[in-house]
JSON list of C-alpha atoms in Angstrom, two decimals:
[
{"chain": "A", "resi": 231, "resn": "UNK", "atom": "CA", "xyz": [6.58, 13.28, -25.88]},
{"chain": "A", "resi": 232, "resn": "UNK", "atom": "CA", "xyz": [3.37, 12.32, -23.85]},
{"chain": "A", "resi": 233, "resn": "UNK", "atom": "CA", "xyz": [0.57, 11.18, -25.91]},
{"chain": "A", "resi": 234, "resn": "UNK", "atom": "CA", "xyz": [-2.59, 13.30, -25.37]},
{"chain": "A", "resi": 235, "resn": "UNK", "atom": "CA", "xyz": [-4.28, 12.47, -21.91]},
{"chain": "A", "resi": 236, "resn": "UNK", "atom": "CA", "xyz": [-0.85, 10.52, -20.96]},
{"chain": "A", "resi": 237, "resn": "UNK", "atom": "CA", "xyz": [0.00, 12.91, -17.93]},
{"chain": "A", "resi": 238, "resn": "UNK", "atom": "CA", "xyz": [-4.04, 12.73, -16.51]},
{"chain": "A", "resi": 239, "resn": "UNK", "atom": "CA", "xyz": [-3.63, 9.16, -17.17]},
{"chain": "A", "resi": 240, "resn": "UNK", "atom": "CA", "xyz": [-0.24, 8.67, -15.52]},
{"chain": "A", "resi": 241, "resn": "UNK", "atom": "CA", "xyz": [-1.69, 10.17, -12.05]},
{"chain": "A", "resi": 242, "resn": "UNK", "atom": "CA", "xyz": [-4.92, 7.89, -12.74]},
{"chain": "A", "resi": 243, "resn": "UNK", "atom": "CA", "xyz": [-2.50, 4.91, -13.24]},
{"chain": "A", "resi": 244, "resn": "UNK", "atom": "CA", "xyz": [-1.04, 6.02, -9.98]},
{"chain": "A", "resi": 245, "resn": "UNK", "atom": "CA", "xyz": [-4.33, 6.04, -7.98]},
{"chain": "A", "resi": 246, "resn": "UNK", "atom": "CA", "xyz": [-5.52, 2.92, -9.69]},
{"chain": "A", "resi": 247, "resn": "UNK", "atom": "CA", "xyz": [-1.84, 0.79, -8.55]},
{"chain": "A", "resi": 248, "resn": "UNK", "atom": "CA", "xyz": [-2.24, 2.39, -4.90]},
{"chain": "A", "resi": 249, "resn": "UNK", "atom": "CA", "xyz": [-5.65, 0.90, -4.26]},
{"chain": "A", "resi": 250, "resn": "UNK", "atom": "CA", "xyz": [-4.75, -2.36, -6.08]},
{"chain": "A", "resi": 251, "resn": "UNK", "atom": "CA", "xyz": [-2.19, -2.50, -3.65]},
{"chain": "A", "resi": 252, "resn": "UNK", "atom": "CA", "xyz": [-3.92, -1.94, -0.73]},
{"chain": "A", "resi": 253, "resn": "UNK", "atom": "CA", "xyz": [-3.01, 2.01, 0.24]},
{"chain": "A", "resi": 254, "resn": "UNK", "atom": "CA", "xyz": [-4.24, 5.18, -0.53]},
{"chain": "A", "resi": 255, "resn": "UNK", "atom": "CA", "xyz": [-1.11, 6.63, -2.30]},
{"chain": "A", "resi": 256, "resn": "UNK", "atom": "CA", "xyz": [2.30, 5.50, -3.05]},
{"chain": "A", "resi": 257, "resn": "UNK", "atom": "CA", "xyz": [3.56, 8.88, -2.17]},
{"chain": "A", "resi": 258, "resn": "UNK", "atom": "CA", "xyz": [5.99, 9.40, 0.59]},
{"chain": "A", "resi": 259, "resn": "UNK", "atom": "CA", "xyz": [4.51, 9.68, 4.04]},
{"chain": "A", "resi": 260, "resn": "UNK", "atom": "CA", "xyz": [7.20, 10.18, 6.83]},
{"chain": "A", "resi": 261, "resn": "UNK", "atom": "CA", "xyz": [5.29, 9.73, 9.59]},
{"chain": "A", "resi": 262, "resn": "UNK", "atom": "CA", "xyz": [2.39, 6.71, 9.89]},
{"chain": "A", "resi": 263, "resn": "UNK", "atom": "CA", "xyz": [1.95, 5.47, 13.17]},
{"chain": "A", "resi": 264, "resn": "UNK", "atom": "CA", "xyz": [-0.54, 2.20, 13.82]},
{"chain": "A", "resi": 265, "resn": "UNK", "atom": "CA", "xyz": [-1.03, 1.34, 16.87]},
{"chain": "A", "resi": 266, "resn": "UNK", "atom": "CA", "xyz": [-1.61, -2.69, 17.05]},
{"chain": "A", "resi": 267, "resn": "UNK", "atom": "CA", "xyz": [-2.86, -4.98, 19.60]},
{"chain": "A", "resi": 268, "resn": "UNK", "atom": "CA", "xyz": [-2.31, -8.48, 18.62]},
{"chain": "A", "resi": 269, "resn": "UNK", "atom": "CA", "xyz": [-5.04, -10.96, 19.54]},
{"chain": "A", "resi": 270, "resn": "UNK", "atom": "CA", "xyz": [-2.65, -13.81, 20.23]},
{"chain": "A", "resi": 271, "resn": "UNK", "atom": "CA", "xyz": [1.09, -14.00, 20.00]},
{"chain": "A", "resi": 272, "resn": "UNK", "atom": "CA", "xyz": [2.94, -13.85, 16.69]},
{"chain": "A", "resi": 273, "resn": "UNK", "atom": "CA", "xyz": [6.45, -13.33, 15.73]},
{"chain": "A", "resi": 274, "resn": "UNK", "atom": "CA", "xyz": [5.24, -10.94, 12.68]},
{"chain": "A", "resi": 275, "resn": "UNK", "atom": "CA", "xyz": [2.72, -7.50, 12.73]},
{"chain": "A", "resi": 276, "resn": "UNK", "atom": "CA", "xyz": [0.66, -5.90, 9.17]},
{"chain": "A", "resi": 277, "resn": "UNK", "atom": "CA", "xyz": [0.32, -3.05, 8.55]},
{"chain": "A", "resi": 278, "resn": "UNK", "atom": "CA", "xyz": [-2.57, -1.45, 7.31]},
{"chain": "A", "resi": 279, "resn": "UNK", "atom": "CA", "xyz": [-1.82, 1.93, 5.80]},
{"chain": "A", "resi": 280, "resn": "UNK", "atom": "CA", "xyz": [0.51, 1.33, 3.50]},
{"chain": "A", "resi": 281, "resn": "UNK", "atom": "CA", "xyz": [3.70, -0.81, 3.19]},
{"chain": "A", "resi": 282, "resn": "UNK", "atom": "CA", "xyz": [6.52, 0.04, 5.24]},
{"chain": "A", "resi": 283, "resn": "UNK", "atom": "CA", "xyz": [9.94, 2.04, 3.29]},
{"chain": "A", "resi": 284, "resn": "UNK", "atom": "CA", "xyz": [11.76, 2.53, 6.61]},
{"chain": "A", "resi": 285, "resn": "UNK", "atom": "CA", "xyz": [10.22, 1.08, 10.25]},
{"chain": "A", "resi": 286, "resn": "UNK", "atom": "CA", "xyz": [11.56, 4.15, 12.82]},
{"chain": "A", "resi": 287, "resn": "UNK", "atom": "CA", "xyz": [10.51, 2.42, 16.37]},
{"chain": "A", "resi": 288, "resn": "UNK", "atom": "CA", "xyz": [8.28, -0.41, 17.37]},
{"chain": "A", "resi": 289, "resn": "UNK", "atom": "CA", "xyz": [7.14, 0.37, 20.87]},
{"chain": "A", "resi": 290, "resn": "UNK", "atom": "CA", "xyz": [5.02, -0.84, 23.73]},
{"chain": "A", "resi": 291, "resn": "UNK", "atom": "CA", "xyz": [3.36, 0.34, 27.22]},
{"chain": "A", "resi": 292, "resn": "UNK", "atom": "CA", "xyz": [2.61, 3.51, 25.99]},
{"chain": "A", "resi": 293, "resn": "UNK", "atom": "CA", "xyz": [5.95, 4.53, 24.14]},
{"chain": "A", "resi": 294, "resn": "UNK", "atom": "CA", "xyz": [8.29, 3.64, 27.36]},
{"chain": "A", "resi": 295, "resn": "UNK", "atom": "CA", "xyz": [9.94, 0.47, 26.10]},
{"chain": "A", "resi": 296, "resn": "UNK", "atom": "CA", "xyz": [10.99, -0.25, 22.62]},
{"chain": "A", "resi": 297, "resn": "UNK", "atom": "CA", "xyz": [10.71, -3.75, 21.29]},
{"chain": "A", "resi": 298, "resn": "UNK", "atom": "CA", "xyz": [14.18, -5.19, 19.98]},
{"chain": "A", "resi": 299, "resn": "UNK", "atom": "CA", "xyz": [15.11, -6.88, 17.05]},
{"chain": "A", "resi": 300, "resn": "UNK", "atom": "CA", "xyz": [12.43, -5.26, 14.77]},
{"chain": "A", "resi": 301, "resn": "UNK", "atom": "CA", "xyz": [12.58, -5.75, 11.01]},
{"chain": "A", "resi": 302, "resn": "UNK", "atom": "CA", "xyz": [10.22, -4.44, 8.20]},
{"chain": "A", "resi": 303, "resn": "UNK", "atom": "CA", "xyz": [9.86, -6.05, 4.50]},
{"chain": "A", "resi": 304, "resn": "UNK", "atom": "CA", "xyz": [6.60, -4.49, 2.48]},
{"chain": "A", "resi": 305, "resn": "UNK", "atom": "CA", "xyz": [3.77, -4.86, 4.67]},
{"chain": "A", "resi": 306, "resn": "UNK", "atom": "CA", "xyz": [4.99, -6.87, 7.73]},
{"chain": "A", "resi": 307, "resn": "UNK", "atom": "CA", "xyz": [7.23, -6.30, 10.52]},
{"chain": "A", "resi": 308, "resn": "UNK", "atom": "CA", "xyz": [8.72, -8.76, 12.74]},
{"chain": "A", "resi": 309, "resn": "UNK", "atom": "CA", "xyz": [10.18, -8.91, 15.74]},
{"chain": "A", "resi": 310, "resn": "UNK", "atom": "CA", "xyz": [13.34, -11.48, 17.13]},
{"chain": "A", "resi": 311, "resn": "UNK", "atom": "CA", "xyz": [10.97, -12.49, 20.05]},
{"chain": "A", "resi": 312, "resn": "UNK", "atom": "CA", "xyz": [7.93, -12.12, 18.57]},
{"chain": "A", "resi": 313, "resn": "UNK", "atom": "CA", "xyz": [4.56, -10.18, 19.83]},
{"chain": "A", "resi": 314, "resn": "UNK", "atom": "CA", "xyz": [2.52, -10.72, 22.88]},
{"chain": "A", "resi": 315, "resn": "UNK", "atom": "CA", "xyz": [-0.68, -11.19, 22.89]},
{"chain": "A", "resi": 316, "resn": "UNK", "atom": "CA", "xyz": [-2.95, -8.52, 24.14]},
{"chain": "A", "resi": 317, "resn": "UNK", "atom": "CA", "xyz": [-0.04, -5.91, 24.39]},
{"chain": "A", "resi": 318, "resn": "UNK", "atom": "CA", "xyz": [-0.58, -2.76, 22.37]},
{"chain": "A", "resi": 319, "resn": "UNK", "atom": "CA", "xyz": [2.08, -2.26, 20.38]},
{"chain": "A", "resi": 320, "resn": "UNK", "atom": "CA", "xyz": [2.97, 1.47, 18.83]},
{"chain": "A", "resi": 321, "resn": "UNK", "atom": "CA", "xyz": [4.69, 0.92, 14.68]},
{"chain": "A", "resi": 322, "resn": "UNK", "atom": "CA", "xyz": [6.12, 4.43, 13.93]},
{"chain": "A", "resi": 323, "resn": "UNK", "atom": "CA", "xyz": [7.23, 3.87, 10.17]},
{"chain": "A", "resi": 324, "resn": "UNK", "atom": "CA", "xyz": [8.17, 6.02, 6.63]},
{"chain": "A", "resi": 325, "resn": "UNK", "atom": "CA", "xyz": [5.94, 4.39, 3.65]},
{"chain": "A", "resi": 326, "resn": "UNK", "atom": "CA", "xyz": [5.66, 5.78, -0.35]},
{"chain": "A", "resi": 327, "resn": "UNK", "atom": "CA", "xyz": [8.31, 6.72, -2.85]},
{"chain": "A", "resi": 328, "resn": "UNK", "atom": "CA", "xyz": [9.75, 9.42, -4.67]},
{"chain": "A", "resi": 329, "resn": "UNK", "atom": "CA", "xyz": [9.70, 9.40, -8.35]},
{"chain": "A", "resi": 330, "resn": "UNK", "atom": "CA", "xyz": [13.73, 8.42, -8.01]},
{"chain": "A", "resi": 331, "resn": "UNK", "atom": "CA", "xyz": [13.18, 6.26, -5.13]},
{"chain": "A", "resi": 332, "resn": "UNK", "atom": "CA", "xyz": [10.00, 3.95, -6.51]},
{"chain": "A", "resi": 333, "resn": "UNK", "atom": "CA", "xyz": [10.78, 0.24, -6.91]},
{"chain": "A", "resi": 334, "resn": "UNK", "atom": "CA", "xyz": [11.11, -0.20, -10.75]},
{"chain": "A", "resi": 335, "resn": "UNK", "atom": "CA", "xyz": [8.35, -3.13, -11.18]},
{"chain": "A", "resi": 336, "resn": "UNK", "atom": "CA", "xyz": [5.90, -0.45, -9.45]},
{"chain": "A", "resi": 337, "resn": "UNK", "atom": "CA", "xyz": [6.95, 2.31, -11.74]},
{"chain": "A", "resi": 338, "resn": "UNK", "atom": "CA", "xyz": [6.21, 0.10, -14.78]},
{"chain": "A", "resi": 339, "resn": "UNK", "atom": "CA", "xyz": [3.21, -1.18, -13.67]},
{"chain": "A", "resi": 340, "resn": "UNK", "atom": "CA", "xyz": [2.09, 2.22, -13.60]},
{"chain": "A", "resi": 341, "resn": "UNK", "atom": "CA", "xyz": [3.37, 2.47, -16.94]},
{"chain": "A", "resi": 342, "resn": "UNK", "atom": "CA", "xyz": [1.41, -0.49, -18.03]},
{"chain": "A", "resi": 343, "resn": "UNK", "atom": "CA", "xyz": [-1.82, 0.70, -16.34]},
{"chain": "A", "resi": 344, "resn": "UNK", "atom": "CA", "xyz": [-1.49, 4.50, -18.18]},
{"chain": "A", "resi": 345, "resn": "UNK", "atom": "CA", "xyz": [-1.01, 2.71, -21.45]},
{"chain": "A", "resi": 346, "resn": "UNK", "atom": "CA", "xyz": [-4.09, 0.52, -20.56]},
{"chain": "A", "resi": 347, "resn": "UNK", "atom": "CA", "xyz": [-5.81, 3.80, -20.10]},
{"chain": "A", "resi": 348, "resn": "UNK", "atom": "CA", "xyz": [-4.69, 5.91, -23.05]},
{"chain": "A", "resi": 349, "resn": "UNK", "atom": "CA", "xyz": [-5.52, 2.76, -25.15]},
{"chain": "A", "resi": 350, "resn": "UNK", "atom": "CA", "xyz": [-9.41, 2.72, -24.07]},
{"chain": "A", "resi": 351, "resn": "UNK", "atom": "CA", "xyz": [-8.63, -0.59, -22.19]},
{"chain": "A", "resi": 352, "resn": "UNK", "atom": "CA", "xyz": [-10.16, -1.71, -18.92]},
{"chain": "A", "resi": 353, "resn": "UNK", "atom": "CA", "xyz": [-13.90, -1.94, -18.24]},
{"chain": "A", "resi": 354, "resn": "UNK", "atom": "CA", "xyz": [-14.53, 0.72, -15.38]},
{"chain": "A", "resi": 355, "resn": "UNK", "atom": "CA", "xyz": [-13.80, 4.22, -14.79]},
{"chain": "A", "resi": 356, "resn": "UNK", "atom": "CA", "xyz": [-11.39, 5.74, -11.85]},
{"chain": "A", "resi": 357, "resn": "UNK", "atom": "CA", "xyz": [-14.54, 7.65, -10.53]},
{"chain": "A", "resi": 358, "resn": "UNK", "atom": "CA", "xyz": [-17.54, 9.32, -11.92]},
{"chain": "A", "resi": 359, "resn": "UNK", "atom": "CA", "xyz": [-19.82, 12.79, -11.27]},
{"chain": "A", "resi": 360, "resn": "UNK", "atom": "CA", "xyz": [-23.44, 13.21, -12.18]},
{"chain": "A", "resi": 361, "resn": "UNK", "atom": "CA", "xyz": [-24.74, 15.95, -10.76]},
{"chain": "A", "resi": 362, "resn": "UNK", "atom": "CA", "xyz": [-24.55, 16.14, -6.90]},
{"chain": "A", "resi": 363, "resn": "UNK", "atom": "CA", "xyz": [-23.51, 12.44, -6.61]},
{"chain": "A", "resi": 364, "resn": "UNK", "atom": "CA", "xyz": [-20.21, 11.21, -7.03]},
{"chain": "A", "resi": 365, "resn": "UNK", "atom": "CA", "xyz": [-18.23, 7.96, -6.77]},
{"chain": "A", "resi": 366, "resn": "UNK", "atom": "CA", "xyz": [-14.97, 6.45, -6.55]},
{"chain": "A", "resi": 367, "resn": "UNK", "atom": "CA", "xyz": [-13.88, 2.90, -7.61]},
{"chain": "A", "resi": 368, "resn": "UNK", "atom": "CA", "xyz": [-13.62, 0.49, -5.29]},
{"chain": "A", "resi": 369, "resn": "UNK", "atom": "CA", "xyz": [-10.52, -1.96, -5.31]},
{"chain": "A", "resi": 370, "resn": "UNK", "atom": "CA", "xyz": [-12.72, -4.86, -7.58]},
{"chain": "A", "resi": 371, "resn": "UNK", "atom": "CA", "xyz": [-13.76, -2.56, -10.19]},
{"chain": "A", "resi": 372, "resn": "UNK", "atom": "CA", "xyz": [-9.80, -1.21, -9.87]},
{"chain": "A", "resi": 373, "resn": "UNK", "atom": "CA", "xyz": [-8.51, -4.56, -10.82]},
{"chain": "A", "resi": 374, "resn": "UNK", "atom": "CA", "xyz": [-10.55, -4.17, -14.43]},
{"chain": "A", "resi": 375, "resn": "UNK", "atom": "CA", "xyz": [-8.39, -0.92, -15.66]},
{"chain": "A", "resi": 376, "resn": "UNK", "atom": "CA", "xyz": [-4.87, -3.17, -14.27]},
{"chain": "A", "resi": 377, "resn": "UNK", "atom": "CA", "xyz": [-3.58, -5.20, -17.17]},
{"chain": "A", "resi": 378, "resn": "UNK", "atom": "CA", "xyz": [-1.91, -8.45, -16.49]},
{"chain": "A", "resi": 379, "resn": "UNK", "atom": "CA", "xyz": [1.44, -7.51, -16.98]},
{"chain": "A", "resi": 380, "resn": "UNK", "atom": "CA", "xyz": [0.89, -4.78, -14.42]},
{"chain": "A", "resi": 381, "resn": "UNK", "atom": "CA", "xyz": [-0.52, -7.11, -11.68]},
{"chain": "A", "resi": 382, "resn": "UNK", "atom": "CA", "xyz": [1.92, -9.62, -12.12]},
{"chain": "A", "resi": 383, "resn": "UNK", "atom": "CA", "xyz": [4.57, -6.79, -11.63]},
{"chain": "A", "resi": 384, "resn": "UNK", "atom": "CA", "xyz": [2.34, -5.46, -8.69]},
{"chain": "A", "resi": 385, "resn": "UNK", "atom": "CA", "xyz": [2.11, -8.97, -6.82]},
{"chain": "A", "resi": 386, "resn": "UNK", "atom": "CA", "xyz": [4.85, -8.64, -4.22]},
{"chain": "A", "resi": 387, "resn": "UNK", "atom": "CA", "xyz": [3.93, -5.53, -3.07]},
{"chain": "A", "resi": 388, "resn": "UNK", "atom": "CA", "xyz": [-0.23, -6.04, -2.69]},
{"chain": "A", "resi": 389, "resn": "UNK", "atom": "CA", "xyz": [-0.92, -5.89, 0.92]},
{"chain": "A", "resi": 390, "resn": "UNK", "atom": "CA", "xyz": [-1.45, -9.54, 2.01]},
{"chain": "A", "resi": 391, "resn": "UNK", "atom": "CA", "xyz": [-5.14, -9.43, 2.51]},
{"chain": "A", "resi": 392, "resn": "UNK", "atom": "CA", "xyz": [-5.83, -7.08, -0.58]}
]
């Protein structure tokens, strides 16, 4: 059974692990596209929406060639002979999970972070409404309602700059 407020608290959880990690959801999104133009040459790319489930095609020159030897792990993709500099470079990728196909220490993060919630723990609030003004938590105040447990679980997956 689901304690009272568990399921509200279970999508807040959800919300409140996506911008801790960096993204907006950890839904699947089949189609993200980022188009990147690397300021000097580097054998690895970020992303910025959201970390990477399965890279599709790393292009360049507007789609016509594809760059070989492309790899993706979390937020970074990397190529066997790197990235020039000044070369826009088109990163067609999948990002999110299913329920079935979420990485377990993500799942009980979110676990960890719904308990928090259902407990009364954690200083802020997801968001708030007074009237005709309304606001959403930014990723600092997020970090209050995440539990320890649930960040060290969460580490591996924040985006790199998050």
């Amino acid at each position: 059974a689901v304690p009272t407020g568990g399921a509200d608290a279970l999508d807040t959880a959800e919300a409140l692990v996506a911008v801790f990690l960096g993204t907006d959801t950890l839904a699947v999104n089949a189609a993200n596209t980022e188009d990147v133009t690397p300021p000097r040459s580097r054998d690895t790319i970020e992303t910025t929406l959201s970390p990477v489930t399965t890279l599709t095609s790393v292009t360049y020159n507007s789609a016509a060639d594809t760059v070989a030897g492309t790899t993706a792990s979390k937020w970074i993709v990397k190529a066997t002979n790197g990235f020039s500099s000044g070369v826009k470079y088109t990163i067609n990728y999948a990002s999110g999970w299913s329920d079935v196909t979420m990485p377990t220490s993500i799942k009980k993060a979110v676990c960890a972070v719904a308990a928090n919630i259902v407990n009364g723990g954690g200083q802020g609030t997801a968001g708030e409404t007074i009237g005709d003004y309304s606001r959403s938590m930014n990723p600092m105040e997020s970090s209050e309602m995440i539990p320890p447990v649930a960040r060290d679980l969460l580490a591996p997956w924040r985006r790199p700059d998050a």
